[in-house]
mmCIF file of C-alpha atoms and ligand atoms in Angstrom:
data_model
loop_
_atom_site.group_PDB
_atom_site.id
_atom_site.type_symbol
_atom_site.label_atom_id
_atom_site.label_comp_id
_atom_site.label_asym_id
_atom_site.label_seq_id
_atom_site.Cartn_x
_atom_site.Cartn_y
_atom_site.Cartn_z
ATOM 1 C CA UNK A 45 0.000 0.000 0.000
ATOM 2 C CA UNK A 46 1.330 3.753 -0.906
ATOM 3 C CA UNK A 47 1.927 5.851 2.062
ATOM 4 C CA UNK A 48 0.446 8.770 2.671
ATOM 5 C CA UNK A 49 3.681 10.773 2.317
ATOM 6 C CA UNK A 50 4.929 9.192 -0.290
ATOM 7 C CA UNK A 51 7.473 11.658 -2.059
ATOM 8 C CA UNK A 52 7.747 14.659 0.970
ATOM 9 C CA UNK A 53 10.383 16.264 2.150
ATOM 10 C CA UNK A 54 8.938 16.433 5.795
ATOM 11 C CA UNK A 55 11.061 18.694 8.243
ATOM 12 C CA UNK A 56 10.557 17.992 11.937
ATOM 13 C CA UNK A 57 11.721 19.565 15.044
ATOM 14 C CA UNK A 58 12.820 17.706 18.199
ATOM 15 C CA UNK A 59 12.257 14.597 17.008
ATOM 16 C CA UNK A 60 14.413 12.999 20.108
ATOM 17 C CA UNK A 61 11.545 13.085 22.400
ATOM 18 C CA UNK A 62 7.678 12.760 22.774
ATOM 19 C CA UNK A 63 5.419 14.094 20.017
ATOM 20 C CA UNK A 64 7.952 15.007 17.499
ATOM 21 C CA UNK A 65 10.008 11.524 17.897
ATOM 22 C CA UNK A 66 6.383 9.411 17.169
ATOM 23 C CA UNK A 67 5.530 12.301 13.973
ATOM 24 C CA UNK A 68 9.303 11.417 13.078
ATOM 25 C CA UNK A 69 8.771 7.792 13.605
ATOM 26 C CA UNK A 70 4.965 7.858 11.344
ATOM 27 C CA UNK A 71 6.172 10.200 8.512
ATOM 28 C CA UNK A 72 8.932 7.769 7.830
ATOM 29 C CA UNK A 73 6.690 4.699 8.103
ATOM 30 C CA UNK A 74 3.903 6.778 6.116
ATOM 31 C CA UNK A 75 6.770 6.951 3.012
ATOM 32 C CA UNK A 76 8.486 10.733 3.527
ATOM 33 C CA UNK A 77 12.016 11.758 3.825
ATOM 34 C CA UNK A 78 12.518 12.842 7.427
ATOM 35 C CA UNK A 79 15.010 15.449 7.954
ATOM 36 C CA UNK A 80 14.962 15.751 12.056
ATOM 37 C CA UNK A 81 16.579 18.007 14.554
ATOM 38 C CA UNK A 82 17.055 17.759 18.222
ATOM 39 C CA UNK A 83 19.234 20.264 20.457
ATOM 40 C CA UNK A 84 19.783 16.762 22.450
ATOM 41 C CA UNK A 85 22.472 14.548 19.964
ATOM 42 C CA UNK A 86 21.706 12.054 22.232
ATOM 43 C CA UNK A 87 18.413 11.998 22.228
ATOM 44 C CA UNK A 88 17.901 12.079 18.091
ATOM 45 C CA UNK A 89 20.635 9.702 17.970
ATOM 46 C CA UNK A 90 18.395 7.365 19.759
ATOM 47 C CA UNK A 91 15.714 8.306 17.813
ATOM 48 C CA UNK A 92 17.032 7.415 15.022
ATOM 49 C CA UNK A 93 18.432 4.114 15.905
ATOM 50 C CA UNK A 94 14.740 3.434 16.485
ATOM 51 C CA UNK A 95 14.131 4.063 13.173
ATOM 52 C CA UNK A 96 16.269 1.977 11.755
ATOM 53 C CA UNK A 97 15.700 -1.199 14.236
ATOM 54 C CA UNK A 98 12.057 -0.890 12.557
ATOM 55 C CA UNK A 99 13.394 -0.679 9.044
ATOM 56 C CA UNK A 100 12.743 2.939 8.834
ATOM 57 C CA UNK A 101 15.432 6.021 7.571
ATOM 58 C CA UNK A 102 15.478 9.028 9.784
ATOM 59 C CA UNK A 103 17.969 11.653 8.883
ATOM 60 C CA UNK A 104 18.959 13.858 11.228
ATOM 61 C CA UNK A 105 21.061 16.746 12.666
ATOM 62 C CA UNK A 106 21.965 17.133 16.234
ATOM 63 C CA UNK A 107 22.749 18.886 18.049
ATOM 64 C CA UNK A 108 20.697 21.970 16.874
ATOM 65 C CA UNK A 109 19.262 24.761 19.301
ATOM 66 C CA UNK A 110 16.495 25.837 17.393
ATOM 67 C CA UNK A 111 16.557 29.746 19.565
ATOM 68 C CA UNK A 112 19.865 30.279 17.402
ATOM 69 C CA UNK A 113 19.596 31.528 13.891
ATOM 70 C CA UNK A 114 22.505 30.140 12.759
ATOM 71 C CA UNK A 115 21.584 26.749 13.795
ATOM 72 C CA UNK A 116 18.108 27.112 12.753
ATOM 73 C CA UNK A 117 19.443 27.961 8.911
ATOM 74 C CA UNK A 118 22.124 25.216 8.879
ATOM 75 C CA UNK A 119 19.529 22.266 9.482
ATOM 76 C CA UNK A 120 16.663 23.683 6.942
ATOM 77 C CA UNK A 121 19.579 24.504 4.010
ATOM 78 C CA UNK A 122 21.221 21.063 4.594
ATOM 79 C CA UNK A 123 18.046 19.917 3.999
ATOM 80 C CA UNK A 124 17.349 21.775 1.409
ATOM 81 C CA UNK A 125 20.605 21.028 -0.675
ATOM 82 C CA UNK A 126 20.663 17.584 0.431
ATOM 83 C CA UNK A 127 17.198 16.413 -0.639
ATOM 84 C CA UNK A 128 16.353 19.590 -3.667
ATOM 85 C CA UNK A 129 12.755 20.765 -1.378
ATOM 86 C CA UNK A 130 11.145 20.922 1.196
ATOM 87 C CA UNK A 131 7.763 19.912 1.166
ATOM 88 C CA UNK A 132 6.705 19.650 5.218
ATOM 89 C CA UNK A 133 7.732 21.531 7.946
ATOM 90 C CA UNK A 134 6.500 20.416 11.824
ATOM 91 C CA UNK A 135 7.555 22.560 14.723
ATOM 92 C CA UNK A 136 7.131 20.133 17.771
ATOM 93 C CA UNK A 137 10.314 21.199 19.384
ATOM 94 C CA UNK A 138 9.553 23.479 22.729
ATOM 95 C CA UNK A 139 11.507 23.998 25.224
ATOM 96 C CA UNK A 140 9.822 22.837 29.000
ATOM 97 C CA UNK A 141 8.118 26.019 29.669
ATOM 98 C CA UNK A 142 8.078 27.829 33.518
ATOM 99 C CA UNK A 143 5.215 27.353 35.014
ATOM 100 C CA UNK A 144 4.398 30.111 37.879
ATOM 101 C CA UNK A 145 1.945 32.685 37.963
ATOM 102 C CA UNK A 146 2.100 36.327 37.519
ATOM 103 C CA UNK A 147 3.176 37.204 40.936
ATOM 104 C CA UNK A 148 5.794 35.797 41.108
ATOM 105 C CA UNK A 149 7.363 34.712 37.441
ATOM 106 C CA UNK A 150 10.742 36.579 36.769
ATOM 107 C CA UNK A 151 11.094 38.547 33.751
ATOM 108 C CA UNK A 152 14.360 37.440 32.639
ATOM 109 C CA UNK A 153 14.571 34.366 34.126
ATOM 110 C CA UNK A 154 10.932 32.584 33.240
ATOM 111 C CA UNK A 155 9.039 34.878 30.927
ATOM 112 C CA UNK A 156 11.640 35.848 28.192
ATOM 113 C CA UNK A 157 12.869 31.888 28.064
ATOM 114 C CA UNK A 158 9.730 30.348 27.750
ATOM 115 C CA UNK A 159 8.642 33.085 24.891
ATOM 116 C CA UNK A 160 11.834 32.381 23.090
ATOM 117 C CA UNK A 161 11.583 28.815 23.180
ATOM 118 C CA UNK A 162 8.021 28.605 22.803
ATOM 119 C CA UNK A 163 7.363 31.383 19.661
ATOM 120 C CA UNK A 164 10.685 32.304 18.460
ATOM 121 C CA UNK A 165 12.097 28.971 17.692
ATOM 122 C CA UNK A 166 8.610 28.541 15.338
ATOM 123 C CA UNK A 167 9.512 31.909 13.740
ATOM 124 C CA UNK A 168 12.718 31.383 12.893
ATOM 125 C CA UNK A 169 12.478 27.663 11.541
ATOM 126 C CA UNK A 170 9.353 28.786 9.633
ATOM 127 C CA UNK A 171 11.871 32.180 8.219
ATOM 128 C CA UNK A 172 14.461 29.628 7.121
ATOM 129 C CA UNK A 173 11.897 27.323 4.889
ATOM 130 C CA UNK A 174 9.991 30.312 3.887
ATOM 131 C CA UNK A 175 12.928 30.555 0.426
ATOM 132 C CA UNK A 176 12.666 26.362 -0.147
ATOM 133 C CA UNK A 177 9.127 26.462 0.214
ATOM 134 C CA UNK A 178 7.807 29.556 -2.159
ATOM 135 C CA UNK A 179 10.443 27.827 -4.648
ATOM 136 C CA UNK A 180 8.738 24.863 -5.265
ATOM 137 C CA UNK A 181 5.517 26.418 -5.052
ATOM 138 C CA UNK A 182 4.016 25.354 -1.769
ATOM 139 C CA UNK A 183 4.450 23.239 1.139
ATOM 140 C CA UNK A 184 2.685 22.763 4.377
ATOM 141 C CA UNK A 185 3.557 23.898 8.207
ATOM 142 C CA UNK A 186 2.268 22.840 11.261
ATOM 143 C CA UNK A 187 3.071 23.995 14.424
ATOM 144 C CA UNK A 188 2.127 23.474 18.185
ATOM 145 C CA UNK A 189 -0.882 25.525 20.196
ATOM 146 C CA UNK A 190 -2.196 23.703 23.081
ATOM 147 C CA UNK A 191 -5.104 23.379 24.963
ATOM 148 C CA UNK A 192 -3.616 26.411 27.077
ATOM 149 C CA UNK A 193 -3.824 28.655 24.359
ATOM 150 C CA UNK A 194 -7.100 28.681 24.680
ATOM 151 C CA UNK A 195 -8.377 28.094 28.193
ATOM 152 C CA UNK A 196 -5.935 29.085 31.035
ATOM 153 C CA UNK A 197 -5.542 26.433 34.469
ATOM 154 C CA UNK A 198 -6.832 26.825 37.628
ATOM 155 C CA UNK A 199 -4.466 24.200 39.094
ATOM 156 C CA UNK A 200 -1.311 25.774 37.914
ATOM 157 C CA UNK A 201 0.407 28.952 37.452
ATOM 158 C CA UNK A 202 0.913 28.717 33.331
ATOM 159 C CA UNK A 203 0.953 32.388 32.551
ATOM 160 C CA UNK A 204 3.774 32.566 30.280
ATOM 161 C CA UNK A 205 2.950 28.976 28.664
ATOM 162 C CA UNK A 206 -0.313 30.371 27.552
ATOM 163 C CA UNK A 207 0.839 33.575 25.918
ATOM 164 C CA UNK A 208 3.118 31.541 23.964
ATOM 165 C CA UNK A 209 1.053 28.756 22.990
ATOM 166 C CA UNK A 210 -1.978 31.554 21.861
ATOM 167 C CA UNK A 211 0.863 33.576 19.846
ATOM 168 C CA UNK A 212 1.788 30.482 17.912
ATOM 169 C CA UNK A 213 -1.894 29.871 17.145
ATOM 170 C CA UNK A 214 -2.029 33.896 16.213
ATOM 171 C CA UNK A 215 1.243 33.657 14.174
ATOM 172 C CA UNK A 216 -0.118 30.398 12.386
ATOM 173 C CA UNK A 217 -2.993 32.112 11.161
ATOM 174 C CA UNK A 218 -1.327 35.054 9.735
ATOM 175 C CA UNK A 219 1.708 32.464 8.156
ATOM 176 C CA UNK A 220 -1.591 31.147 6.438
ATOM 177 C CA UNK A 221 -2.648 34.334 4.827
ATOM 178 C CA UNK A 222 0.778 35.306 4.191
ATOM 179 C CA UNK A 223 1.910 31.708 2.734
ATOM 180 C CA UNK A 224 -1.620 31.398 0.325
ATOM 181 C CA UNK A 225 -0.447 33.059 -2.518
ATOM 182 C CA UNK A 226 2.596 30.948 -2.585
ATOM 183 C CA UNK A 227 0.765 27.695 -1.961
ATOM 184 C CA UNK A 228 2.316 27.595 1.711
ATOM 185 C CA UNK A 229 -0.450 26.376 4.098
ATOM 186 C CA UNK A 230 0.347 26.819 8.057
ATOM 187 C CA UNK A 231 -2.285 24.787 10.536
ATOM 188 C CA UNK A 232 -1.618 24.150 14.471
ATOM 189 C CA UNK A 233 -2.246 21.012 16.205
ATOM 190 C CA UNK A 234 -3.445 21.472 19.736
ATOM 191 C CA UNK A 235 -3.122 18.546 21.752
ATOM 192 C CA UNK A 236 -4.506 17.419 24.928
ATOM 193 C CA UNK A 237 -2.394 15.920 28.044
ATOM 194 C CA UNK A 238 -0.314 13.467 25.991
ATOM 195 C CA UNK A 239 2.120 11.099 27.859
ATOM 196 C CA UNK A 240 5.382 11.624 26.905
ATOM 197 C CA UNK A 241 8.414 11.194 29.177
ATOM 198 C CA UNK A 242 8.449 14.919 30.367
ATOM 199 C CA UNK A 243 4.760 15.060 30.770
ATOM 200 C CA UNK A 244 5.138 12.097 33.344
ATOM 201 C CA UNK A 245 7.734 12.965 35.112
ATOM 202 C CA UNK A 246 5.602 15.855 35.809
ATOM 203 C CA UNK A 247 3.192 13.275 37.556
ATOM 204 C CA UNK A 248 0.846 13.050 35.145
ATOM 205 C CA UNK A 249 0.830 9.372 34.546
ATOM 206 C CA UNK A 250 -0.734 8.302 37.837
ATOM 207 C CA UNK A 251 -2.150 10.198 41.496
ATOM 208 C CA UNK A 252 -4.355 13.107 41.863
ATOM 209 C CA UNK A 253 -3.226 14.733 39.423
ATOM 210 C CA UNK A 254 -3.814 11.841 36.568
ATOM 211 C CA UNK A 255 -7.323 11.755 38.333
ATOM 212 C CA UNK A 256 -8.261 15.389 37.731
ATOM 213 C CA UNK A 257 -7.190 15.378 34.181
ATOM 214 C CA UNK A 258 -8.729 12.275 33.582
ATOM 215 C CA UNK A 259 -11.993 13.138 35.040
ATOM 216 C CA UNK A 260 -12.297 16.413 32.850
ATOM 217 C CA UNK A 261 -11.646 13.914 29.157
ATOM 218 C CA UNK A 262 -14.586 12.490 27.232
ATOM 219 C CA UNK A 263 -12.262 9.840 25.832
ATOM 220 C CA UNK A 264 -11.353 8.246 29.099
ATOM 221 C CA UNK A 265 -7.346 7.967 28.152
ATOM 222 C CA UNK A 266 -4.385 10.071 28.056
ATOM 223 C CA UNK A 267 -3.050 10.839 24.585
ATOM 224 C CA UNK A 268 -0.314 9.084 22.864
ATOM 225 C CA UNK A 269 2.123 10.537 20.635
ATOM 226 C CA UNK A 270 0.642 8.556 17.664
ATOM 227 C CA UNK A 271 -3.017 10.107 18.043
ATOM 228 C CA UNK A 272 -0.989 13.560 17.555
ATOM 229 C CA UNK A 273 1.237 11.887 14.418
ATOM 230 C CA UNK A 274 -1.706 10.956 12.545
ATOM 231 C CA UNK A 275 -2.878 14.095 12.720
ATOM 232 C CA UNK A 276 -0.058 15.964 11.592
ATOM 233 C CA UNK A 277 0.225 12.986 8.634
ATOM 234 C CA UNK A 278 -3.376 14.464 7.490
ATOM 235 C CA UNK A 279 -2.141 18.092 7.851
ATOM 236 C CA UNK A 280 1.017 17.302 5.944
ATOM 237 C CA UNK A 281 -0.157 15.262 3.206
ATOM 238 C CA UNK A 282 -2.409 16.689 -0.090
ATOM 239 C CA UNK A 283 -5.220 14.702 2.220
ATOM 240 C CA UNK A 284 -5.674 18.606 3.601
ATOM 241 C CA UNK A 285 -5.237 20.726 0.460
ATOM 242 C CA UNK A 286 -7.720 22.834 1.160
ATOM 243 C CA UNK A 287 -6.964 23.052 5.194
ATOM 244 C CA UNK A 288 -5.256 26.516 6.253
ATOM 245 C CA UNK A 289 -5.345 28.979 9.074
ATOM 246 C CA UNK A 290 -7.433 26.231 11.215
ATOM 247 C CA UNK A 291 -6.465 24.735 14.798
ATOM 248 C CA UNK A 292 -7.208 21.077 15.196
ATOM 249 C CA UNK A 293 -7.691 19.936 18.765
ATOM 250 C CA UNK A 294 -6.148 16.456 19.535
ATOM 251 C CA UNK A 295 -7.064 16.486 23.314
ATOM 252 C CA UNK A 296 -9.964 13.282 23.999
ATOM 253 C CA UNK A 297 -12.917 16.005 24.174
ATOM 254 C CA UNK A 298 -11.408 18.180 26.541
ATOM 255 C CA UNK A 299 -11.793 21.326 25.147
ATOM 256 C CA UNK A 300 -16.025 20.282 24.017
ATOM 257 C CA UNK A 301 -16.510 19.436 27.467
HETATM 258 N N1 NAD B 553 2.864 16.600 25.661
HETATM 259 C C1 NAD B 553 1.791 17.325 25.854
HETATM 260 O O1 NAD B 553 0.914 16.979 26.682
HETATM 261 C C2 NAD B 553 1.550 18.597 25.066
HETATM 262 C C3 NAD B 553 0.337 19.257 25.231
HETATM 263 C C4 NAD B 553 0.096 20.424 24.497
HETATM 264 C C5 NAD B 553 1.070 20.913 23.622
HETATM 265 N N2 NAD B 553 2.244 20.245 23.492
HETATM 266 C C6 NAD B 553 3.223 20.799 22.538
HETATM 267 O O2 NAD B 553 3.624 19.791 21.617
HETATM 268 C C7 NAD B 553 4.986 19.975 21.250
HETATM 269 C C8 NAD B 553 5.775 18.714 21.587
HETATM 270 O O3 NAD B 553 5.665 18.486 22.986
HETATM 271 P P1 NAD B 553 6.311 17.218 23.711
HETATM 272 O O4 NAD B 553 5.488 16.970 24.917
HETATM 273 O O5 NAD B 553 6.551 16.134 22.735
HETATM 274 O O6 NAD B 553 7.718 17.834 24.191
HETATM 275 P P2 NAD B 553 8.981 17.031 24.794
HETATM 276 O O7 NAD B 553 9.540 17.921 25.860
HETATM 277 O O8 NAD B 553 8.633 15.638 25.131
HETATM 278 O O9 NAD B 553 9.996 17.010 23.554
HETATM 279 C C9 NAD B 553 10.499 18.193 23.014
HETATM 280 C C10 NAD B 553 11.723 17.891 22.187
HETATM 281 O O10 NAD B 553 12.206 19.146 21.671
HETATM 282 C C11 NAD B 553 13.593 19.245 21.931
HETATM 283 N N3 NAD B 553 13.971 20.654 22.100
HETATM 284 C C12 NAD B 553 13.671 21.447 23.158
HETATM 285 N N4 NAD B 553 14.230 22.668 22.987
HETATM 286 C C13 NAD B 553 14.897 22.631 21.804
HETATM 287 C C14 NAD B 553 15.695 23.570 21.088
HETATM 288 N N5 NAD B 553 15.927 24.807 21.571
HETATM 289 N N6 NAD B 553 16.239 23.203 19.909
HETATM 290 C C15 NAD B 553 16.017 21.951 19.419
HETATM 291 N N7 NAD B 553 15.300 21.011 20.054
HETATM 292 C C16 NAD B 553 14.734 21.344 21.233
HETATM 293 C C17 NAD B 553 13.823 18.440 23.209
HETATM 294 O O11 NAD B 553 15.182 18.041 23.348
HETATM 295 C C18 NAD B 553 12.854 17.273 23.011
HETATM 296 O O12 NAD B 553 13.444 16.199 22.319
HETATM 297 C C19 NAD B 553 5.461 21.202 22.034
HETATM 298 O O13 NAD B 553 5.314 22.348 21.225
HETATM 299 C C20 NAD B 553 4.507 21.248 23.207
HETATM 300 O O14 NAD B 553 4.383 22.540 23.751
HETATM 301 C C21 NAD B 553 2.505 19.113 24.195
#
């Protein structure tokens, strides 16, 4: 059977961990060239000696700190040069953002890191395609919101996490109108709790605090990174031609409820 990506170029960000290790891992099953990044080289290393114990190519460059521009344009042009396009772009990478509230989140410290790693690094990967993608006359990006960008917590202090998750959603919109006349569509994914080894080690995997997030899903399950890769598979592939500008929750009814 064809895959659904059969033929893309399909960029994707921090592919050494959680969401944008399984999109990695499903593009390349799903029949596109995966170029990856990770600013861990020991992480995407592992990543991609996944791949290949499954019979699947992952190529990748590591390590690369996505809130450098220098780093940010090496990885897309080596992709670029190496492989003629670039078809797909996914910005899963984020750094762990700091959560605190207002009163007591530090500028310089907590705010300005979690913008930069949360919006910048989606700026300036999506500035560095912008050339590879207009030249072959289209492509498609998709980038991370969350369920915070559009409802805030009331069990933790998140205020910095939601600004930047709601301007990625904002910027992702305007990419959209900006990228139409060059056939460049730009769509977030916003998932719900999804288990990924930073997400438990936050506790979410079991206790009270499983039990509250639980409680609020109408799918009775955490997420897994695969219910977020076959989403971005539909995003990324001509499945979605006509897809731009929208959000699509991933988060088991969450956000209906
Ligand atoms: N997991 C969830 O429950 C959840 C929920 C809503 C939104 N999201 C969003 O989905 C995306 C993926 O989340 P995740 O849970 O898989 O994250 P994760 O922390 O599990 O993995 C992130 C990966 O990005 C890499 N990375 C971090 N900073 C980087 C940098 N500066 N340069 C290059 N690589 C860098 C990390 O090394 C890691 O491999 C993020 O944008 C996140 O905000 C996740």
């Amino acid at each position: 059977m064809a895959g659904r990506l059969d033929g893309k170029i399909a960029l994707v960000t921090g592919i050494g961990a959680g969401i944008g290790q399984g999109i990695a891992l499903r593009y390349a099953r799903e029949g596109a060239t995966v170029v990856g990044c990770d600013i861990s080289a020991e992480w995407a290393g592992k990543t991609v000696a996944d791949a290949a114990a499954q019979g699947l190519t992952i190529d990748s460059m590591h390590p690369v700190d996505l809130t450098k521009p220098a780093d940010v344009q090496r990885w897309v042009d080596y992709a670029g040069e190496t492989y003629g396009r670039i078809d797909i772009l996914v910005n899963a990478a984020a750094i762990p953002p700091h959560m605190a509230p207002v009163s007591i989140m530090d500028y310089d410290s907590q705010w300005t890191p979690t913008m930069v790693g949360e919006v910048d690094l989606v700026f300036l990967a999506i500035k560095a395609a912008w050339p590879w993608m207009t030249k072959v006359g289209g492509g498609s990006i998709i980038n991370f919101a969350s369920v915070n960008a559009m409802r805030g917590s009331v069990n933790t202090g998140m205020v910095a996490h939601c600004a930047g998750k709601a301007a990625v959603m904002a910027m992702s919109r305007q990419i959209a109108i900006e990228g139409g006349p060059h056939g460049i569509r730009c769509n977030t994914i916003a998932p719900g709790m999804v288990q990924t080894a930073a997400t438990a080690s936050a506790g979410t995997s079991s206790g009270a605090v499983a039990e509250r997030i639980l409680q609020r899903l109408v799918i009775k399950r955490l997420g897994v990174p695969d219910d977020i890769a076959w989403a971005a598979v539909f995003l990324g592939s001509d499945e979605s031609t006509w897809i731009t500008g929208a959000n699509l929750p991933v988060d088991g009814g969450v956000t209906a409820a």
